CSV table of C-alpha atoms in Angstrom, one decimal:
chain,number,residue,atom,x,y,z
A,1,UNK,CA,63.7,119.9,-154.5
A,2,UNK,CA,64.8,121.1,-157.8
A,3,UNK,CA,66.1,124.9,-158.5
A,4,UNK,CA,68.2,127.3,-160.0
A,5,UNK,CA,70.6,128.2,-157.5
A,6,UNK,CA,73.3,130.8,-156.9
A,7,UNK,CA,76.5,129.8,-156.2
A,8,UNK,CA,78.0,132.4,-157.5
A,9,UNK,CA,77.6,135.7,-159.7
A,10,UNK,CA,76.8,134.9,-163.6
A,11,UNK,CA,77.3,137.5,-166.7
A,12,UNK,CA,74.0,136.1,-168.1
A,13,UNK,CA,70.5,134.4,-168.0
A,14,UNK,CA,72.2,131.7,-170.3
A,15,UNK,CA,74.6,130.8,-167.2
A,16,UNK,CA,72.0,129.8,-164.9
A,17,UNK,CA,71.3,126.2,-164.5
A,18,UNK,CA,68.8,123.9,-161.9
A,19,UNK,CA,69.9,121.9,-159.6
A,20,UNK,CA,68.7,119.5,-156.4
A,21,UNK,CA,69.0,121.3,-153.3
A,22,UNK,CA,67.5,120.2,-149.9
A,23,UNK,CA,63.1,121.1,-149.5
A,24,UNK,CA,62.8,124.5,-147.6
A,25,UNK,CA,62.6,124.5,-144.0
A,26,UNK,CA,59.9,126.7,-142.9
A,27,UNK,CA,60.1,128.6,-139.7
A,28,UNK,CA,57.2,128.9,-137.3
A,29,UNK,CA,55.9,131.9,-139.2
A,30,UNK,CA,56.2,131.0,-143.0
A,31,UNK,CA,54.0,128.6,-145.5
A,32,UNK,CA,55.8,126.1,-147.3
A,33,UNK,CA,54.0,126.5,-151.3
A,34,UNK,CA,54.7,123.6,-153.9
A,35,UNK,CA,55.2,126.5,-156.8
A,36,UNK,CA,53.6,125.4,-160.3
A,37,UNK,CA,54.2,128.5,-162.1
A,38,UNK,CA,57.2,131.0,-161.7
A,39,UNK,CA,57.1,134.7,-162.9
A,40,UNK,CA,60.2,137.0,-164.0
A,41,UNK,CA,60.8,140.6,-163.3
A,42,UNK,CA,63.9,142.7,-164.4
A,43,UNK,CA,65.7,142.8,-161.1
A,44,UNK,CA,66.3,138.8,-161.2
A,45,UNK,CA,69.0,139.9,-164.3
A,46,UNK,CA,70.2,142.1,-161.9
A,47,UNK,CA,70.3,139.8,-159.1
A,48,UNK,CA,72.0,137.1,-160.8
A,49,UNK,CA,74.7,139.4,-161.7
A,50,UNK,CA,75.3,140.9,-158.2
A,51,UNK,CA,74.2,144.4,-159.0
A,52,UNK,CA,70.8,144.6,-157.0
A,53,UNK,CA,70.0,146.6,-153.8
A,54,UNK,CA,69.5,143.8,-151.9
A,55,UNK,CA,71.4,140.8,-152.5
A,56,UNK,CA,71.3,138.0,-150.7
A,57,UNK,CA,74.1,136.1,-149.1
A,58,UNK,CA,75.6,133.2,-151.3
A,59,UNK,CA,74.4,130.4,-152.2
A,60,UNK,CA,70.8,131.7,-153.0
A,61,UNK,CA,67.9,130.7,-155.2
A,62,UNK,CA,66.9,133.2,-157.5
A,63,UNK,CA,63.2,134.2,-158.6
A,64,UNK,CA,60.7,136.1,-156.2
A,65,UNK,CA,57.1,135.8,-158.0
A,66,UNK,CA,54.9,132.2,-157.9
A,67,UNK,CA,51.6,130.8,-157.7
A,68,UNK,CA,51.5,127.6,-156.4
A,69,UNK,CA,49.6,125.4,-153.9
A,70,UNK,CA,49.9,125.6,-149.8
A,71,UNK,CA,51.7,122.4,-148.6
A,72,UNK,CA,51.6,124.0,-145.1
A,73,UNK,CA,50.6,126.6,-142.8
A,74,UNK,CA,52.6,128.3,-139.9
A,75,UNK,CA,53.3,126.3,-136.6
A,76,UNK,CA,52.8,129.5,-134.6
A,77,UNK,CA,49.8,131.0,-136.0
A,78,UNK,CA,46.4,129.2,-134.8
A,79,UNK,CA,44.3,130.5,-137.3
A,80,UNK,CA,46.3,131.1,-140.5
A,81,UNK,CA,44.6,132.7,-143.4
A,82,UNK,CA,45.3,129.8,-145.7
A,83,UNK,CA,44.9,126.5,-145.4
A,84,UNK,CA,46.6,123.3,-147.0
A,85,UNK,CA,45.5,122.5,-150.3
A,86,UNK,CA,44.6,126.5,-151.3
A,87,UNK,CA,45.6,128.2,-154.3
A,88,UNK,CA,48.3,131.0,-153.3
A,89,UNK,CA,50.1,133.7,-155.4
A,90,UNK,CA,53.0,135.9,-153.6
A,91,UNK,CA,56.4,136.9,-153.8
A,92,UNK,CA,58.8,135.9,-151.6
A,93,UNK,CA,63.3,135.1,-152.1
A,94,UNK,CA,63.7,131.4,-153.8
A,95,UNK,CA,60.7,131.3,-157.0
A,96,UNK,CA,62.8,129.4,-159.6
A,97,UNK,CA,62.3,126.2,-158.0
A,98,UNK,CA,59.4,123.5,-156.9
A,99,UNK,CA,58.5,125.0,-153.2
A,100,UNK,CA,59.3,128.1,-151.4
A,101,UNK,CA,58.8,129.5,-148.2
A,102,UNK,CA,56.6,132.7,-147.6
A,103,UNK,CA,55.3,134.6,-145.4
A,104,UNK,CA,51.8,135.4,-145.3
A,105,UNK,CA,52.0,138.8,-145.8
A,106,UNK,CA,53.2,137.8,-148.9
A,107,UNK,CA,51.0,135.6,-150.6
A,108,UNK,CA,47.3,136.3,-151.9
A,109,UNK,CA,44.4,134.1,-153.2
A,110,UNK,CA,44.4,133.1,-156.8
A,111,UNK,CA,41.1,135.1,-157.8
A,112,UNK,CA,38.5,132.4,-159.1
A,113,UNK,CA,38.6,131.2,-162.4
A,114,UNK,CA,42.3,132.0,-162.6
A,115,UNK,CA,44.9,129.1,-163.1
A,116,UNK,CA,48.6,129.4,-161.9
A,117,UNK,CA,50.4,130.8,-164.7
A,118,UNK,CA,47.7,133.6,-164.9
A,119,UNK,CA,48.0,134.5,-161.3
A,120,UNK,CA,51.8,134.4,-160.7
A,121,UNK,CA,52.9,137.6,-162.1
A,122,UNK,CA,50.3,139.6,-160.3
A,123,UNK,CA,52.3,140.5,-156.9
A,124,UNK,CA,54.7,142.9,-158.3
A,125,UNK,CA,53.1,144.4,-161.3
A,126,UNK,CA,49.4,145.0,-160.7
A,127,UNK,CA,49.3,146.8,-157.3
A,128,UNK,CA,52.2,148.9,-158.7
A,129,UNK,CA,49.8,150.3,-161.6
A,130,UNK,CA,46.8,150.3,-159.5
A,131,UNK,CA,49.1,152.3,-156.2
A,132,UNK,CA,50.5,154.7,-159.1
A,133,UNK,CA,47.3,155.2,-161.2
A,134,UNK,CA,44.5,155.5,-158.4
A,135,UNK,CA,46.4,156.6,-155.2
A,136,UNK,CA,49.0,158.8,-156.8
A,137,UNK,CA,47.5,160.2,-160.3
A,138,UNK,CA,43.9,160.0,-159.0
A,139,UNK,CA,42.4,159.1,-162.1
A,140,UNK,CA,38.9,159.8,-163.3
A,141,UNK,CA,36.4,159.5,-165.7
A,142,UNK,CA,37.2,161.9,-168.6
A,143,UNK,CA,41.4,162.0,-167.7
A,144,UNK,CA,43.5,161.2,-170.9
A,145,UNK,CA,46.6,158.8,-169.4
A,146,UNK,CA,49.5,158.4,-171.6
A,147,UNK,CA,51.0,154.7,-170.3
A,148,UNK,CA,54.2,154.4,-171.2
A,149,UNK,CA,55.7,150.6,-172.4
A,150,UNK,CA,52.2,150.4,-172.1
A,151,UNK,CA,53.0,146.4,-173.5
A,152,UNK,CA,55.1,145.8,-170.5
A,153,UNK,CA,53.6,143.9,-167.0
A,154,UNK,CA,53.0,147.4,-165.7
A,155,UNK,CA,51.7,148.9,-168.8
A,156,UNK,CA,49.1,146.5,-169.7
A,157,UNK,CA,48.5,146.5,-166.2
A,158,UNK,CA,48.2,150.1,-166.0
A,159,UNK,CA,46.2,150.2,-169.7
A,160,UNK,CA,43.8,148.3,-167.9
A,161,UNK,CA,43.0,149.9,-164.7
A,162,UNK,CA,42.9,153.4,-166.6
A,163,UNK,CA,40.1,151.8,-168.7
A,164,UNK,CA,38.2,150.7,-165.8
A,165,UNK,CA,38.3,154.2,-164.5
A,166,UNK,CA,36.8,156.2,-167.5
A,167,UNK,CA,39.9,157.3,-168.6
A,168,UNK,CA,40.8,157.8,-172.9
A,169,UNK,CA,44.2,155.8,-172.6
A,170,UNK,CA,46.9,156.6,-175.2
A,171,UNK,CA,49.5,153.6,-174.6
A,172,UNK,CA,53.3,154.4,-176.5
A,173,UNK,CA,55.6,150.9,-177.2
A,174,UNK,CA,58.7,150.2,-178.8
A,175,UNK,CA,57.6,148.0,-181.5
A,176,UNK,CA,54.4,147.1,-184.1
A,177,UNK,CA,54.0,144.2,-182.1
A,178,UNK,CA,53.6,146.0,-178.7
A,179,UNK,CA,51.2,148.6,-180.2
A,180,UNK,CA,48.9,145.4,-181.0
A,181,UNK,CA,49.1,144.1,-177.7
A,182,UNK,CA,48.8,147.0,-176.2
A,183,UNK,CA,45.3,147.7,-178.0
A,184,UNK,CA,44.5,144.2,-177.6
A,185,UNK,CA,44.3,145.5,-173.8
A,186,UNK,CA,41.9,148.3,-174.4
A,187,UNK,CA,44.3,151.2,-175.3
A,188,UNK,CA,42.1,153.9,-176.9
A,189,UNK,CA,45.4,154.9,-179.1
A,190,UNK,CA,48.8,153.7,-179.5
A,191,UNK,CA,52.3,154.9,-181.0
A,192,UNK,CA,55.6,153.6,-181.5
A,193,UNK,CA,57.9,156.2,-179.4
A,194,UNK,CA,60.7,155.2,-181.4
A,195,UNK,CA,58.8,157.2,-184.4
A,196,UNK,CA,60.1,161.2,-184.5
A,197,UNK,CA,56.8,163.7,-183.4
A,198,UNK,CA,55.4,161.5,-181.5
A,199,UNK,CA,54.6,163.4,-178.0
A,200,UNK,CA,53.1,165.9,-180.6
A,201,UNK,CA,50.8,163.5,-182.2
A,202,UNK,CA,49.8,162.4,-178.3
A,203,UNK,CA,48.8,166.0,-177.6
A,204,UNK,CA,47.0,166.0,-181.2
A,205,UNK,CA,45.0,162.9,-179.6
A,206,UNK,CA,43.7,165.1,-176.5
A,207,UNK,CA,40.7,167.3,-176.6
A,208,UNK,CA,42.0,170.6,-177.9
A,209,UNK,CA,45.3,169.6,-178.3
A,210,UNK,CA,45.7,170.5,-174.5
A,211,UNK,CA,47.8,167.4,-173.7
A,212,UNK,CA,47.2,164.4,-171.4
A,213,UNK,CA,46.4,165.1,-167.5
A,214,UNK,CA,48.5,162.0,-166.4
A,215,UNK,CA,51.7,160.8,-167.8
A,216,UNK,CA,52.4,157.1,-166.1
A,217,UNK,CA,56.2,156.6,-166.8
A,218,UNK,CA,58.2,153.5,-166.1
A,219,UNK,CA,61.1,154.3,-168.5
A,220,UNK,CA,62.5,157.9,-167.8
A,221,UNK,CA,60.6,159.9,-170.3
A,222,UNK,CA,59.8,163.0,-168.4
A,223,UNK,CA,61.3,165.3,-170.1
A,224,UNK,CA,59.8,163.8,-173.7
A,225,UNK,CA,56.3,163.7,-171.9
A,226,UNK,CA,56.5,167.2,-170.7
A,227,UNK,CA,55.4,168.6,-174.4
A,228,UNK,CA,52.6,166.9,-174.0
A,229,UNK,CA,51.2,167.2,-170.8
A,230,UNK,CA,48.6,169.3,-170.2
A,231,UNK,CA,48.5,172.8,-167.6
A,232,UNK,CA,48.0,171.0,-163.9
A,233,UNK,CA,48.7,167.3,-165.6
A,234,UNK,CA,50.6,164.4,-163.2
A,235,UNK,CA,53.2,162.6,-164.3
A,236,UNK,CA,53.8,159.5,-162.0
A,237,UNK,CA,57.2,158.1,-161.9
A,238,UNK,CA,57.7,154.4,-161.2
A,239,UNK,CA,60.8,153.1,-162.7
A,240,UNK,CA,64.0,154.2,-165.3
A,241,UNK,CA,63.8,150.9,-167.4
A,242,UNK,CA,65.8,152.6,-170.1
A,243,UNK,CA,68.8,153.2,-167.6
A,244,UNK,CA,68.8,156.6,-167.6
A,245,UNK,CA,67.7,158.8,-164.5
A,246,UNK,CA,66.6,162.1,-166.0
A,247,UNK,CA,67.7,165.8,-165.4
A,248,UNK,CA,64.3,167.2,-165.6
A,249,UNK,CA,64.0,170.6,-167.1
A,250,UNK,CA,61.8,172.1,-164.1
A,251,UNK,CA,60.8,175.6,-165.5
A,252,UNK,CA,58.5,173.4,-167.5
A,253,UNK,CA,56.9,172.1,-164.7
A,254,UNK,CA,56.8,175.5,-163.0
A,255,UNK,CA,55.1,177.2,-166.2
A,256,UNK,CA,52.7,173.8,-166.7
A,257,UNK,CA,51.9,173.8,-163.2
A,258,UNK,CA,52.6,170.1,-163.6
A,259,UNK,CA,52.7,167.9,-160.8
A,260,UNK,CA,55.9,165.0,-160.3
A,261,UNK,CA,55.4,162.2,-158.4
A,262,UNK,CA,56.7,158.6,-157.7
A,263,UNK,CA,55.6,155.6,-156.6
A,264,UNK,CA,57.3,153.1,-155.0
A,265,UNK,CA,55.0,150.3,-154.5
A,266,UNK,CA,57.5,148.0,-152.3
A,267,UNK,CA,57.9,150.5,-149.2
A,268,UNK,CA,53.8,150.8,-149.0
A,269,UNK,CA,53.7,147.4,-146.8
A,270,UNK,CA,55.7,149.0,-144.2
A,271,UNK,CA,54.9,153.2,-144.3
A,272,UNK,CA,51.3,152.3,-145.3
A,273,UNK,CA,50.2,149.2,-144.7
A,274,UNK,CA,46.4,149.8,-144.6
A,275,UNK,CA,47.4,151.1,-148.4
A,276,UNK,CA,48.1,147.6,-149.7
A,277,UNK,CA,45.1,146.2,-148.3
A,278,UNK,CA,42.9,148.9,-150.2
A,279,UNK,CA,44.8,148.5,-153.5
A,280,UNK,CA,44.1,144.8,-153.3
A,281,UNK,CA,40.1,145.0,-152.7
A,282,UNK,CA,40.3,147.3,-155.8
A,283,UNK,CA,42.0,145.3,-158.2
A,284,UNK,CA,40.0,142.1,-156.9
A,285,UNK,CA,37.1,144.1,-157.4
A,286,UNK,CA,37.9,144.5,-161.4
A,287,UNK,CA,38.6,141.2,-161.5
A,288,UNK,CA,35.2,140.1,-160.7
A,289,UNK,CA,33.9,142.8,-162.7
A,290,UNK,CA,36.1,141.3,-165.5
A,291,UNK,CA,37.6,144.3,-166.2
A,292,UNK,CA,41.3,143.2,-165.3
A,293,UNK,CA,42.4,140.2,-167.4
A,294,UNK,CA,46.0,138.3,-166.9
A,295,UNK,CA,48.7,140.1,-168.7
A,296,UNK,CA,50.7,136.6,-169.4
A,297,UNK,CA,53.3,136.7,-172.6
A,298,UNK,CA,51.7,134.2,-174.8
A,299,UNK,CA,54.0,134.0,-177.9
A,300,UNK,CA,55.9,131.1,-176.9
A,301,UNK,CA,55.0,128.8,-174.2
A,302,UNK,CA,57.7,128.1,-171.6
A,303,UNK,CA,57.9,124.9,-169.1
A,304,UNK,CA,59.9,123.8,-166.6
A,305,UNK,CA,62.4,125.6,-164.8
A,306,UNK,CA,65.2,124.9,-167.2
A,307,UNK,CA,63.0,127.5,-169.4
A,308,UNK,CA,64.2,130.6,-167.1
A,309,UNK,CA,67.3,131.6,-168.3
A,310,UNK,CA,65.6,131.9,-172.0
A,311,UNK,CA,62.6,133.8,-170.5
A,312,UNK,CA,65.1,135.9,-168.9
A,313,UNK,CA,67.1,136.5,-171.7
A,314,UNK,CA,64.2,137.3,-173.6
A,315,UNK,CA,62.9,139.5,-171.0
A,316,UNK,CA,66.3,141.4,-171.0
A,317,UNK,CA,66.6,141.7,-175.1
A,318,UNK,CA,63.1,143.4,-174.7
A,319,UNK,CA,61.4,140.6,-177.0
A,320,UNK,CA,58.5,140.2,-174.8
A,321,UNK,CA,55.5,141.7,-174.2
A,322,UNK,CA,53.3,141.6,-170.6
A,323,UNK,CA,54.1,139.0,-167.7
A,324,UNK,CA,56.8,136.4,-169.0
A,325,UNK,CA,56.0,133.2,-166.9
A,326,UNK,CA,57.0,129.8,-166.1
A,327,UNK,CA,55.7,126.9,-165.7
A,328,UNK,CA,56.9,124.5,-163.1
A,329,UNK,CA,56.5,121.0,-163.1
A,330,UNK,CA,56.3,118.8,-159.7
A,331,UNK,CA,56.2,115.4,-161.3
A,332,UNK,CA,59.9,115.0,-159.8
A,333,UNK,CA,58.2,115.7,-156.4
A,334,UNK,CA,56.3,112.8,-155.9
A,335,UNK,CA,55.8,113.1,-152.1
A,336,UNK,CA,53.6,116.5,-152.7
């Protein structure tokens, strides 16, 4: 099969390059998936470079997010959930190529009327906003949610679900561009938080000036967010994308009587498994009620795997917006 192994560390997206490398073996318990679309996330830059928390032994193939097409199911299990020929999104080590292995723990239906490139940034991103939003924030009708990099994967994803929930969503981005998208995706308000004042104009936004009763943060703006957070608001925590791990000034909290709280979606599948299976049924649910759309990056259309290292390098220079994905072609592969 074709993909963009790791031999060894890289500085950059730029370095990475595909290759022919033997199929994938599945074991008794995995699926073997033809992959026809390929999704990136942040911690493949760190991956490539050798400075992620888990790392796997050299030689490796990088990418963990695909939709694709079940070539087989497990030898050991009777009555596997998929069957050959199904439509499959999931994360699992090895996405930058033209099959993978997976368990099926990993791997969920494509949602009807969704096509591979829509469905294969889904695993990482929408159950994160959905875990963080619903289970942690407990949103409601009426709540004002400030979504910040509201025009990323989680923030369109989270500008979404908030919507669906009643809530008045005030979405901040980094650029004019972002602000679009992110209205695009049913943001009630949006701000550049690049402009000076601008967690005062978010409070001028909420009934009363009282602030916002959640604060959904994957950046590391606590601290900016406490002005405008109103008395009893939640801020949810789910990520420092700006690199910097706050010193949170706490007497605020105390005198807001604000509550802190983070969300780490990955460990849910082991401390709370019945968790994932609820967070699913609820974002399948919007789907059919077309209330969650695909967040894909549409801008500039990217095929074929030797398209990664640019959709990284993009994705690193902070030029995207949403769920930057793949294509992949199995023409090559002519006995799938």
């Amino acid at each position: 099969m074709r993909a963009i192994q790791v031999k060894s560390y890289v500085k950059g997206p730029e370095d990475l390059t595909v290759t022919t490398v033997p199929d994938p073996i599945p074991s008794p318990d995995t699926y073997l998936i033809s992959i026809h679309a390929a999704a990136t996330n942040f911690f493949d830059l760190l991956q490539i470079r050798g400075k992620y928390q888990h790392q796997p032994p050299l030689p490796w193939i990088a990418g963990a997010e695909f939709a694709g097409i079940v070539v087989s199911t497990p030898s050991s299990n009777a009555v596997p959930k998929f069957r050959k020929g199904d439509w499959v999104f999931g994360s699992s080590q090895g996405g930058y190529a033209t099959q993978v292995c997976a368990r099926e723990e990993s791997l969920m239906p494509v949602p009807p009327g969704w096509g591979f490139l829509e469905a294969a940034g889904l695993m990482v991103t929408a159950p994160t906003s959905y875990a963080a939003l619903v289970m942690r924030a407990h949103v409601k009708k009426g709540d004002y949610v400030l979504i910040h990099a509201a025009a990323g994967g989680v923030g369109l994803a989270a500008v979404q679900i908030a919507k669906a929930f009643g809530a008045t969503v005030i979405a901040t981005a980094g650029s004019q561009r972002k602000v679009e998208v992110a209205k695009t995706f049913g943001a009630d308000y949006a701000i550049d938080y690049n402009q000076e004042g601008w967690a005062e104009e978010v409070r001028k936004l909420t009934t009363k000036g009282k602030g916002v009763d959640i604060v959904f943060d994957p950046v590391g703006m606590v601290n900016a967010s406490l002005k405008c957070t109103a008395w009893g608001g939640r801020i949810v925590i789910i990520g420092f994308t700006s690199g910097n791990i706050e010193k949170v000034a706490m007497n605020k909290v105390l005198l807001k009587n604000i509550s802190l709280v983070g969300l780490h979606w990955g460990t849910y599948s082991k401390e709370e498994p019945a968790t994932v299976e609820t967070v699913w049924e609820g974002l399948f649910q919007l789907m059919k009620e077309n209330q969650f759309k695909a967040t894909v990056y549409r801008d500039r259309e990217l095929h074929g795997l030797e398209r990664v290292g640019e959709a990284l390098g993009m994705l690193g220079r902070r030029k995207t917006w949403g769920k930057v994905v793949v294509s992949v072609s199995q023409v090559v592969d002519s006995k799938l």
